[in-house]
Amino acid sequence: MKRSWWKEGVVYQIYPRSFKDSNADGVGDLRGIIEKLDYIASLGIDIVWLNPIYSSPNKDNGYDIRDYENIMEEFGSLADFDELVEGFHKRGIRLVMDLVVNHSSSEHAWFKESRTSKASPKRDWYIWKKGVDGGPPNGWQACFGGSAWEFDEGSGEYYLHLFAPEQPDLNWENPEVRHNVYAMMRRWFRRGVDGFRMDVITLLSKDPSYRELAPGEGMFSPTAPYVYGPRLHEFVKEMRREALDGFDVMTVGEAPGTTLEKALDLVGEERGELDMLFQFELMGVDYIDGDKWRQRPIDLVEMKRIIERWQRGMYGQAWNSNYFMNHDQPRSVSRFGDDVAYRVESAKALLLLNLSLGGTPYIYQGEELGMTNVAFDSISDYRDVDTLNYYKEALAAGISEVEAMKSIHYMSRDNARTPMQWSAGRNAGFSEARPWIGVNPDHVTVNVENEESDTASVLNFTRAMIRFRKGHPVLVYGSFELLAREDPRLFAFLREGEGERLLVEINMSGDFTEGAAEGLSATTLLTGHGVAGVATPRTLGPWEARISALS
Ligand code: NOJ
């Protein structure tokens, strides 16, 4: 495989709203990130992905953009942005921004113009249709609930919004839309941006038939009529030619509806489309029937099978991106680990897993501390549009308040969005003012200040593991072979290449378990973590994880 900085790099994701507030308004901002540049660099990461920082009315925390070329007022100014870019670059860190162009905000000037009348020159920039029999054009549902069509009284037609009504879908069939987007991207590259994470990129092209979902087809099924639509590859190739070529930048597409086969079409190295994508198979491992609000316990064997399929299926052909959480998902330690009895151990085990897989690892703010899910008692403490809509719909459908809250406690996107925990002090050291969303009460123990001074902390383990990965290119470029496939506790695999053969063993349980070294050549322990003194060389203690060299 070709080598490149984005394959060898480790990405740290920052959700600016919740990272650090510099001006005591309760909302994180760019100057807050600037204050923490040395902390970010101290992790040893190479690339930062910033969630959207563009001007936005924040119906969906910045995923509803009203001006692609300006910074959200609460976050600062373009001058702050330039300083931030310089601060990253001085420290050898590249900056990736979010590109949200499946939809804009309904407050974007383009949409305001588009909705003025059927004759507006921007009418065709969005997707307008006549109603059918006094109702919407078809039965498509929006991701955050309700119909995907909103009736516009003024102009007498419906517009499409696959997300909130305040997030109208742009019409990618219109070349002017596309060329405006490409020009905007180039301006950010010239300003110093090193790449884009592309929001729901697989939804850009809609099937012109606007057919109904087939029976059994879920909202983001690979075959849904707006997932991998007929012109998607054409659009992405055009974007590559017109916006990306000539810049040394990376792209990672958020890719709902992606199967391994579809992934190879979008990110296959020879395809000339995107560099990487985020697939959702692992994130669906605890859903019932694809419904994230109905959850089941995680089956490790299934989890391993998914990871193996992607590790092996992409090998030599395309590049994986690995994540165990992000701003849309629960805290990884609460979901895949054990945040009660083994918070520290299981957080480390998961970080070790992420940092020893093939592909580019993405670490989300606070994951390096082992931050956990929050469980606010009252729905009024939740902020996420998706969570609030679910709550309303669940109660209307007869689900009890207790059940709905239980599911929210586990799955709400706000779990990832509570303020970064800098200290045990007021508001976790995030802000002088009351934060826009409550802090997790566990900040009194789980915070940067505590963990800095503790050599056995998750934070210091993260730093050590990132360093370890850098010293062992086999973890980046090597092959992957799963061991102990049916073992319900052990996640073990071999990585081989670059003149090394490594054995990775992770006990994904709170019980003692046998490792996988039996029958392999002699091993030398290189790194890991465990309960010192209790495990034998072959046995792993609860959530113990280690990497050994095979002779
Ligand atoms: C995916 C983003 O990650 C999520 O936060 C957002 O709500 C939707 N796309 C819509 O933009």
Coordinates of C-alpha atoms and ligand atoms in Angstrom, one line a residue:
M1 CA 0.0 0.0 0.0
K2 CA 1.1 3.6 -0.6
R3 CA 2.4 5.3 2.5
S4 CA 1.0 8.6 3.7
W5 CA 0.8 10.8 6.7
W6 CA -2.9 10.2 7.2
K7 CA -2.3 6.4 7.3
E8 CA 0.4 6.8 9.9
G9 CA -1.3 9.5 11.9
V10 CA -3.5 9.3 15.0
V11 CA -6.5 11.5 14.9
Y12 CA -8.0 13.4 17.9
Q13 CA -11.5 14.6 17.6
I14 CA -12.6 17.9 19.2
Y15 CA -16.2 18.9 19.8
P16 CA -15.5 22.6 20.2
R17 CA -18.8 23.4 22.0
S18 CA -17.7 21.1 24.8
F19 CA -13.9 21.4 24.9
K20 CA -13.0 24.6 26.6
D21 CA -14.7 27.9 27.1
S22 CA -12.4 30.9 27.2
N23 CA -14.8 33.7 27.6
A24 CA -17.2 32.5 30.3
D25 CA -20.3 32.2 28.3
G26 CA -20.7 28.5 29.0
V27 CA -19.9 27.5 25.4
G28 CA -16.6 26.1 24.3
D29 CA -14.7 28.2 21.7
L30 CA -11.7 28.5 19.4
R31 CA -9.7 30.4 22.0
G32 CA -10.4 27.6 24.4
I33 CA -8.8 25.2 22.0
I34 CA -5.9 27.6 21.6
E35 CA -5.4 27.5 25.4
K36 CA -5.2 23.8 25.3
L37 CA -2.8 23.4 22.3
D38 CA 0.0 22.1 24.4
Y39 CA -2.2 19.5 26.1
I40 CA -3.4 18.3 22.7
A41 CA 0.2 18.1 21.4
S42 CA 1.2 16.2 24.6
L43 CA -1.0 13.3 23.5
G44 CA 1.3 12.6 20.6
I45 CA -1.5 12.8 18.1
D46 CA -0.9 14.0 14.5
I47 CA -4.2 15.2 13.2
V48 CA -7.2 17.0 14.8
W49 CA -10.7 16.8 13.4
L50 CA -12.9 19.7 14.5
N51 CA -16.6 19.3 14.5
P52 CA -18.3 22.1 12.6
I53 CA -17.3 25.6 13.7
Y54 CA -19.2 27.5 11.0
S55 CA -21.9 30.1 11.5
S56 CA -25.0 28.2 12.6
P57 CA -28.3 28.6 14.4
N58 CA -27.3 25.4 16.2
K59 CA -30.5 23.4 15.8
D60 CA -28.1 20.4 15.4
N61 CA -25.0 21.9 17.0
G62 CA -23.3 23.3 13.9
Y63 CA -24.5 20.6 11.5
D64 CA -26.9 23.2 10.3
I65 CA -24.6 25.7 8.6
R66 CA -25.8 29.2 7.6
D67 CA -22.6 30.5 6.3
Y68 CA -19.8 28.1 5.1
E69 CA -17.2 30.9 5.1
N70 CA -17.6 32.3 8.6
I71 CA -17.1 31.1 12.1
M72 CA -19.9 30.6 14.6
E73 CA -20.2 33.7 16.7
E74 CA -20.0 31.8 20.0
F75 CA -16.8 30.1 18.8
G76 CA -14.9 33.2 17.8
S77 CA -13.7 34.8 14.6
L78 CA -11.7 34.0 11.5
A79 CA -8.7 35.7 13.1
D80 CA -9.0 33.2 16.0
F81 CA -9.3 30.4 13.4
D82 CA -6.1 31.5 11.7
E83 CA -4.3 31.6 15.0
L84 CA -5.6 28.1 15.8
V85 CA -4.4 26.7 12.5
E86 CA -1.0 28.3 13.1
G87 CA -0.9 26.9 16.6
F88 CA -1.6 23.4 15.3
H89 CA 0.9 23.6 12.4
K90 CA 3.6 24.9 14.7
R91 CA 3.2 21.8 16.7
G92 CA 3.3 19.5 13.7
I93 CA -0.5 18.8 13.9
R94 CA -2.7 18.9 10.9
L95 CA -6.3 20.2 11.0
V96 CA -9.3 18.5 9.5
M97 CA -12.6 20.3 9.4
D98 CA -16.1 19.0 9.0
L99 CA -17.7 19.4 5.6
V100 CA -21.5 19.4 5.9
V101 CA -22.9 19.7 2.4
N102 CA -25.7 17.2 2.1
H103 CA -27.7 20.0 3.7
S104 CA -27.4 23.5 4.9
S105 CA -29.3 25.4 7.6
S106 CA -32.7 26.8 6.6
E107 CA -31.2 30.1 7.6
H108 CA -28.5 29.9 4.9
A109 CA -28.9 32.7 2.4
W110 CA -29.2 30.1 -0.4
F111 CA -32.2 28.5 1.2
K112 CA -33.9 31.8 2.2
E113 CA -33.6 32.8 -1.5
S114 CA -34.7 29.4 -2.7
R115 CA -37.9 29.5 -0.6
T116 CA -39.0 32.9 -1.8
S117 CA -40.9 31.5 -4.8
K118 CA -41.0 28.8 -7.4
A119 CA -39.3 31.2 -9.8
S120 CA -36.4 31.9 -7.5
P121 CA -33.0 31.5 -9.3
K122 CA -32.0 29.4 -6.3
R123 CA -35.2 27.3 -6.3
D124 CA -33.3 24.4 -7.8
W125 CA -30.5 24.5 -5.2
Y126 CA -32.7 22.5 -2.8
I127 CA -35.1 19.7 -3.4
W128 CA -38.7 20.9 -3.9
K129 CA -41.6 18.8 -4.8
K130 CA -45.4 19.1 -5.0
G131 CA -47.4 17.3 -2.4
V132 CA -49.4 14.2 -3.3
D133 CA -53.1 13.9 -2.2
G134 CA -52.7 16.7 0.3
G135 CA -49.7 15.1 1.9
P136 CA -45.9 15.0 1.4
P137 CA -44.5 13.8 -2.0
N138 CA -43.6 10.4 -0.5
G139 CA -43.3 8.5 2.8
W140 CA -39.6 9.1 3.5
Q141 CA -38.8 9.7 7.2
A142 CA -36.3 12.1 8.6
C143 CA -33.4 10.8 10.7
F144 CA -34.5 12.8 13.7
G145 CA -38.1 11.6 13.4
G146 CA -41.2 12.6 11.4
S147 CA -41.6 13.1 7.6
A148 CA -38.5 14.0 5.6
W149 CA -40.6 16.6 3.8
E150 CA -41.6 20.0 5.2
F151 CA -44.4 22.1 3.6
D152 CA -43.5 25.7 2.8
E153 CA -46.6 27.8 3.1
G154 CA -45.1 30.7 1.2
S155 CA -44.2 28.9 -2.0
G156 CA -46.7 26.1 -1.7
E157 CA -44.3 23.1 -2.1
Y158 CA -42.5 20.6 0.1
Y159 CA -38.7 20.5 0.6
L160 CA -36.7 17.5 1.5
H161 CA -34.7 17.3 4.8
L162 CA -33.2 13.9 5.7
F163 CA -32.4 15.4 9.1
A164 CA -34.2 18.2 11.0
P165 CA -36.6 20.5 9.1
E166 CA -34.1 23.2 9.7
Q167 CA -31.6 21.2 7.7
P168 CA -32.9 21.3 4.1
D169 CA -31.0 19.0 1.7
L170 CA -29.0 20.7 -1.1
N171 CA -29.7 19.6 -4.6
W172 CA -26.5 18.0 -5.8
E173 CA -28.0 17.5 -9.3
N174 CA -27.5 21.2 -9.8
P175 CA -24.0 21.9 -11.0
E176 CA -24.0 25.4 -9.6
V177 CA -24.4 23.9 -6.1
R178 CA -21.5 21.5 -6.6
H179 CA -19.2 24.1 -8.0
N180 CA -20.0 26.5 -5.2
V181 CA -19.1 23.8 -2.7
Y182 CA -15.8 22.9 -4.4
A183 CA -14.8 26.6 -4.5
M184 CA -15.6 26.9 -0.8
M185 CA -13.5 23.8 0.0
R186 CA -10.5 25.2 -1.9
R187 CA -10.8 28.5 0.0
W188 CA -10.5 26.5 3.3
F189 CA -7.5 24.6 2.0
R190 CA -5.8 27.8 1.0
R191 CA -6.4 29.0 4.5
G192 CA -4.5 26.1 5.9
V193 CA -7.0 23.3 6.4
D194 CA -5.5 19.8 5.8
G195 CA -8.6 17.9 5.0
F196 CA -12.3 17.2 5.6
R197 CA -14.4 14.8 7.4
M198 CA -17.5 14.7 5.1
D199 CA -20.8 14.5 6.9
V200 CA -23.2 11.8 5.5
I201 CA -21.4 11.9 2.2
T202 CA -23.2 8.7 1.0
L203 CA -26.5 10.5 1.0
L204 CA -25.6 13.2 -1.6
S205 CA -27.3 11.6 -4.6
K206 CA -31.0 10.8 -4.5
D207 CA -32.7 8.3 -6.7
P208 CA -34.7 10.4 -9.2
S209 CA -37.6 8.0 -8.9
Y210 CA -38.1 9.1 -5.3
R211 CA -39.5 5.7 -4.7
E212 CA -40.8 4.5 -1.3
L213 CA -38.5 2.4 0.9
A214 CA -39.0 -1.3 0.1
P215 CA -40.5 -3.5 2.9
G216 CA -37.7 -4.3 5.3
E217 CA -35.5 -1.5 4.0
G218 CA -34.3 0.7 6.9
M219 CA -33.7 4.4 6.8
F220 CA -30.0 3.9 6.1
S221 CA -30.1 0.6 4.3
P222 CA -27.4 0.3 1.7
T223 CA -30.1 0.2 -0.9
A224 CA -32.3 3.0 0.4
P225 CA -33.1 5.4 -2.5
Y226 CA -30.9 8.2 -1.1
V227 CA -28.0 6.0 0.0
Y228 CA -25.2 5.5 -2.5
G229 CA -27.6 7.0 -5.1
P230 CA -27.0 6.7 -8.8
R231 CA -24.7 9.7 -9.2
L232 CA -22.7 9.4 -5.9
H233 CA -19.5 8.2 -7.3
E234 CA -19.6 10.7 -10.1
F235 CA -20.1 13.5 -7.6
V236 CA -17.3 12.3 -5.4
K237 CA -14.9 11.9 -8.4
E238 CA -15.8 15.4 -9.6
M239 CA -15.1 16.7 -6.1
R240 CA -11.8 15.0 -6.0
R241 CA -10.8 16.6 -9.4
E242 CA -12.1 20.0 -8.7
A243 CA -11.6 20.6 -5.1
L244 CA -9.0 18.1 -3.7
D245 CA -6.4 17.5 -6.4
G246 CA -3.4 19.7 -6.0
F247 CA -3.7 19.9 -2.2
D248 CA -2.0 17.5 0.2
V249 CA -5.2 16.9 2.2
M250 CA -7.0 13.9 3.6
T251 CA -10.7 13.0 3.3
V252 CA -12.8 10.8 5.5
G253 CA -16.4 10.3 4.6
E254 CA -19.1 9.6 7.1
A255 CA -20.8 6.7 5.3
P256 CA -24.2 5.5 6.5
G257 CA -25.4 2.5 4.6
T258 CA -21.9 1.2 3.8
T259 CA -21.2 -2.5 3.4
L260 CA -17.6 -3.7 2.8
E261 CA -18.3 -4.0 -0.9
K262 CA -19.7 -0.5 -1.1
A263 CA -16.7 0.8 0.9
L264 CA -14.3 -0.6 -1.6
D265 CA -16.0 1.3 -4.3
L266 CA -15.8 4.6 -2.4
V267 CA -12.4 4.4 -0.8
G268 CA -10.6 1.7 -2.9
E269 CA -7.1 3.1 -3.4
E270 CA -7.4 3.0 -7.2
R271 CA -10.9 4.6 -7.3
G272 CA -9.8 8.2 -7.1
E273 CA -12.6 9.0 -4.6
L274 CA -12.1 9.3 -0.9
D275 CA -9.2 8.3 1.4
M276 CA -11.2 6.8 4.3
L277 CA -14.7 6.3 5.5
F278 CA -16.6 5.8 8.8
Q279 CA -18.7 2.7 8.5
F280 CA -21.4 1.9 11.0
E281 CA -21.4 -1.8 11.4
L282 CA -19.6 -1.8 14.7
M283 CA -21.8 1.0 16.0
G284 CA -24.9 -1.1 15.3
V285 CA -23.7 -4.1 17.3
D286 CA -26.0 -3.4 20.2
Y287 CA -29.1 -2.2 18.2
I288 CA -32.2 -4.4 17.9
D289 CA -33.4 -4.5 14.3
G290 CA -31.2 -1.5 13.4
D291 CA -33.0 0.7 15.9
K292 CA -30.5 2.5 18.0
W293 CA -33.1 3.3 20.7
R294 CA -33.7 -0.4 21.3
Q295 CA -30.6 -2.0 22.7
R296 CA -29.2 -5.4 23.4
P297 CA -26.0 -6.5 25.2
I298 CA -22.8 -6.6 23.1
D299 CA -21.8 -10.0 21.9
L300 CA -18.0 -10.0 21.7
V301 CA -17.9 -12.8 19.1
E302 CA -20.0 -10.7 16.8
M303 CA -17.9 -7.6 17.5
K304 CA -14.7 -9.5 16.6
R305 CA -16.4 -10.8 13.4
I306 CA -17.2 -7.3 12.3
I307 CA -13.8 -5.9 13.0
E308 CA -12.1 -8.9 11.4
R309 CA -14.2 -8.5 8.2
W310 CA -13.2 -4.9 7.8
Q311 CA -9.5 -5.4 8.8
R312 CA -9.1 -8.2 6.3
G313 CA -11.5 -7.0 3.6
M314 CA -9.9 -3.6 3.2
Y315 CA -6.3 -4.9 3.5
G316 CA -4.2 -4.0 0.5
Q317 CA -7.0 -2.3 -1.2
A318 CA -8.4 0.5 0.9
W319 CA -7.7 2.2 4.3
N320 CA -9.7 1.7 7.4
S321 CA -10.6 4.3 10.0
N322 CA -11.2 2.9 13.4
Y323 CA -13.4 4.5 16.1
F324 CA -15.1 3.3 19.2
M325 CA -17.0 6.5 19.7
N326 CA -17.5 10.0 18.4
H327 CA -19.9 12.9 19.1
D328 CA -22.9 10.8 17.9
Q329 CA -22.2 7.8 20.1
P330 CA -22.1 6.8 23.7
R331 CA -18.9 6.9 25.6
S332 CA -16.8 3.9 24.5
V333 CA -15.9 2.8 28.1
S334 CA -19.6 2.8 29.0
R335 CA -20.6 0.9 25.9
F336 CA -17.8 -1.6 25.1
G337 CA -16.1 -1.5 28.5
D338 CA -17.2 -1.6 32.1
D339 CA -17.5 1.9 33.6
V340 CA -18.4 0.6 37.0
A341 CA -16.0 -2.1 38.3
Y342 CA -13.2 -1.6 35.7
R343 CA -13.4 1.8 34.3
V344 CA -9.7 2.5 34.1
E345 CA -8.8 -1.0 33.0
S346 CA -11.5 -1.3 30.3
A347 CA -10.8 2.2 29.0
K348 CA -7.2 1.2 28.5
A349 CA -8.1 -2.1 26.9
L350 CA -10.3 -0.3 24.4
L351 CA -7.6 2.3 23.6
L352 CA -5.0 -0.5 23.2
L353 CA -7.4 -2.2 20.8
N354 CA -8.0 1.0 18.7
L355 CA -4.3 1.7 18.6
S356 CA -3.3 -1.7 17.5
L357 CA -5.7 -2.2 14.6
G358 CA -4.9 -1.6 10.9
G359 CA -6.2 1.8 9.7
T360 CA -6.2 5.2 11.1
P361 CA -7.3 5.4 14.8
Y362 CA -9.7 8.2 15.9
I363 CA -9.8 9.1 19.6
Y364 CA -12.6 11.4 20.8
Q365 CA -12.0 14.1 23.4
G366 CA -12.2 12.6 26.9
E367 CA -11.8 9.1 25.6
E368 CA -8.1 9.5 26.6
L369 CA -9.4 10.0 30.2
G370 CA -11.9 7.2 30.3
M371 CA -14.8 9.7 30.5
T372 CA -18.1 7.9 31.0
N373 CA -21.8 8.2 29.9
V374 CA -23.8 10.7 31.9
A375 CA -27.3 9.9 33.2
F376 CA -29.3 13.1 33.7
D377 CA -32.5 12.5 35.6
S378 CA -34.6 14.8 33.7
I379 CA -35.2 15.1 29.9
S380 CA -34.9 18.9 30.4
D381 CA -31.2 18.4 30.9
Y382 CA -30.7 16.9 27.5
R383 CA -29.9 19.2 24.5
D384 CA -29.6 16.9 21.5
V385 CA -32.3 17.3 18.9
D386 CA -32.2 13.6 18.2
T387 CA -32.6 12.6 21.9
L388 CA -35.4 15.2 22.4
N389 CA -37.3 13.9 19.4
Y390 CA -36.9 10.3 20.4
Y391 CA -38.3 11.1 23.9
K392 CA -41.4 12.8 22.4
E393 CA -42.0 10.0 19.9
A394 CA -41.4 7.2 22.4
L395 CA -43.9 8.6 24.9
A396 CA -46.4 9.2 22.2
A397 CA -46.0 5.6 21.1
G398 CA -46.7 4.4 24.7
I399 CA -43.2 3.6 25.8
S400 CA -42.9 4.4 29.5
E401 CA -40.9 7.4 30.7
V402 CA -38.6 5.0 32.7
E403 CA -37.9 2.9 29.6
A404 CA -37.3 5.9 27.4
M405 CA -34.9 7.5 29.9
K406 CA -33.1 4.2 30.2
S407 CA -32.5 4.0 26.6
I408 CA -31.5 7.7 26.5
H409 CA -29.0 7.1 29.3
Y410 CA -27.3 4.5 27.3
M411 CA -27.5 5.8 23.8
S412 CA -28.0 9.6 23.8
R413 CA -25.5 11.6 21.7
D414 CA -25.3 13.9 24.7
N415 CA -23.2 11.3 26.5
A416 CA -20.3 12.4 24.3
R417 CA -21.2 16.0 24.5
T418 CA -20.9 16.8 28.2
P419 CA -18.0 19.2 28.9
M420 CA -14.4 18.0 28.7
Q421 CA -13.2 17.3 32.3
W422 CA -10.1 19.4 33.0
S423 CA -10.2 19.4 36.7
A424 CA -12.3 18.5 39.8
G425 CA -13.1 22.2 40.2
R426 CA -16.2 24.2 39.3
N427 CA -17.8 23.1 36.0
A428 CA -14.9 20.6 35.6
G429 CA -12.6 23.5 34.7
F430 CA -14.5 23.8 31.4
S431 CA -16.0 27.2 32.0
E432 CA -16.4 30.0 34.5
A433 CA -20.1 30.1 33.7
R434 CA -22.8 27.5 33.7
P435 CA -22.1 25.2 30.8
W436 CA -24.6 24.9 27.9
I437 CA -25.0 21.3 29.0
G438 CA -24.4 19.8 32.5
V439 CA -21.1 18.4 33.4
N440 CA -20.8 14.7 34.3
P441 CA -20.7 14.4 38.1
D442 CA -17.7 12.0 37.8
H443 CA -15.5 14.9 36.9
V444 CA -14.4 15.0 40.6
T445 CA -12.3 11.9 39.9
V446 CA -12.1 11.7 36.1
N447 CA -10.2 14.7 34.9
V448 CA -7.0 15.8 33.2
E449 CA -5.5 17.3 36.4
N450 CA -5.8 14.1 38.3
E451 CA -4.7 12.0 35.5
E452 CA -1.6 14.1 34.6
S453 CA -0.1 13.3 38.0
D454 CA -1.0 9.6 38.0
T455 CA 1.4 7.4 36.1
A456 CA -1.2 4.6 35.9
S457 CA -3.9 6.9 34.5
V458 CA -5.8 6.3 31.3
L459 CA -4.3 9.6 30.0
N460 CA -0.7 8.5 30.5
F461 CA -1.5 5.1 29.0
T462 CA -3.0 6.7 25.9
R463 CA 0.2 8.7 25.4
A464 CA 2.3 5.6 25.9
M465 CA 0.2 3.6 23.5
I466 CA 0.3 6.3 20.8
R467 CA 4.1 6.4 21.2
F468 CA 4.2 2.6 21.0
R469 CA 2.2 2.6 17.7
K470 CA 4.6 5.0 16.2
G471 CA 7.5 2.8 17.1
H472 CA 5.9 -0.2 15.4
P473 CA 4.8 0.4 11.8
V474 CA 3.5 -3.1 11.7
L475 CA 0.5 -1.8 13.6
V476 CA -0.1 0.6 10.8
Y477 CA 0.8 -1.4 7.7
G478 CA 0.8 -5.1 8.8
S479 CA -1.7 -7.8 8.1
F480 CA -4.4 -8.9 10.5
E481 CA -5.2 -12.4 11.7
L482 CA -7.9 -13.0 14.3
L483 CA -7.2 -15.7 16.9
A484 CA -9.6 -17.4 19.3
R485 CA -12.6 -16.5 17.1
E486 CA -15.3 -18.0 19.3
D487 CA -13.8 -17.0 22.6
P488 CA -16.4 -14.9 24.4
R489 CA -13.9 -13.0 26.5
L490 CA -10.6 -12.8 24.6
F491 CA -10.0 -10.5 21.7
A492 CA -6.7 -11.7 20.2
F493 CA -5.0 -11.2 16.9
L494 CA -1.7 -11.2 15.1
R495 CA -0.3 -8.3 13.2
E496 CA 2.5 -9.1 10.8
G497 CA 4.8 -7.1 8.4
E498 CA 7.5 -4.5 8.5
G499 CA 9.9 -7.1 9.9
E500 CA 7.8 -7.7 13.0
R501 CA 5.1 -10.2 14.2
L502 CA 3.0 -8.9 17.1
L503 CA 0.5 -10.7 19.2
V504 CA -2.3 -8.5 20.7
E505 CA -4.3 -10.0 23.5
I506 CA -7.2 -8.2 25.2
N507 CA -9.4 -9.5 27.9
M508 CA -12.7 -7.9 27.1
S509 CA -14.2 -9.1 30.4
G510 CA -14.1 -8.7 34.1
D511 CA -13.1 -12.4 34.6
F512 CA -9.7 -14.0 34.3
T513 CA -9.2 -15.6 30.9
E514 CA -6.6 -17.6 29.1
G515 CA -4.5 -15.7 26.5
A516 CA -3.8 -16.9 23.0
A517 CA -0.1 -17.5 23.1
E518 CA -0.4 -21.3 23.5
G519 CA 1.1 -22.9 20.4
L520 CA 2.8 -19.7 19.2
S521 CA 6.5 -19.2 19.1
A522 CA 8.1 -17.6 22.2
T523 CA 6.7 -14.2 23.1
T524 CA 8.3 -11.1 24.6
L525 CA 5.9 -8.7 26.4
L526 CA 6.3 -5.3 24.8
T527 CA 3.5 -3.2 26.3
G528 CA 0.1 -3.4 27.8
H529 CA -1.6 -3.0 31.2
G530 CA -2.9 -5.3 33.7
V531 CA -3.4 -6.1 37.3
A532 CA 0.3 -6.5 38.3
G533 CA 1.2 -9.7 39.9
V534 CA -2.1 -11.6 39.6
A535 CA -2.1 -12.9 36.1
T536 CA 0.3 -15.6 35.0
P537 CA 2.2 -15.1 31.8
R538 CA -0.5 -17.0 29.9
T539 CA -3.6 -15.7 31.8
L540 CA -5.0 -12.2 31.5
G541 CA -6.6 -10.5 34.5
P542 CA -9.9 -8.5 34.1
W543 CA -9.6 -6.2 31.1
E544 CA -5.9 -6.8 30.9
A545 CA -4.4 -6.1 27.5
R546 CA -1.0 -6.7 26.1
I547 CA 1.1 -6.7 23.0
S548 CA 4.0 -9.2 22.7
A549 CA 6.6 -9.8 20.0
L550 CA 6.7 -13.2 18.5
S551 CA 10.1 -14.6 17.8
Ligands
NOJ1 C1 -23.8 13.2 11.2 C2 -23.2 14.1 12.2 O1 -22.1 13.4 12.8 C3 -24.4 14.3 13.2 O2 -23.9 14.9 14.4 C4 -25.4 15.2 12.5 O3 -26.5 15.3 13.3 C5 -25.8 14.5 11.2 N1 -24.8 14.0 10.4 C6 -26.5 15.5 10.3 O4 -25.6 16.5 9.8

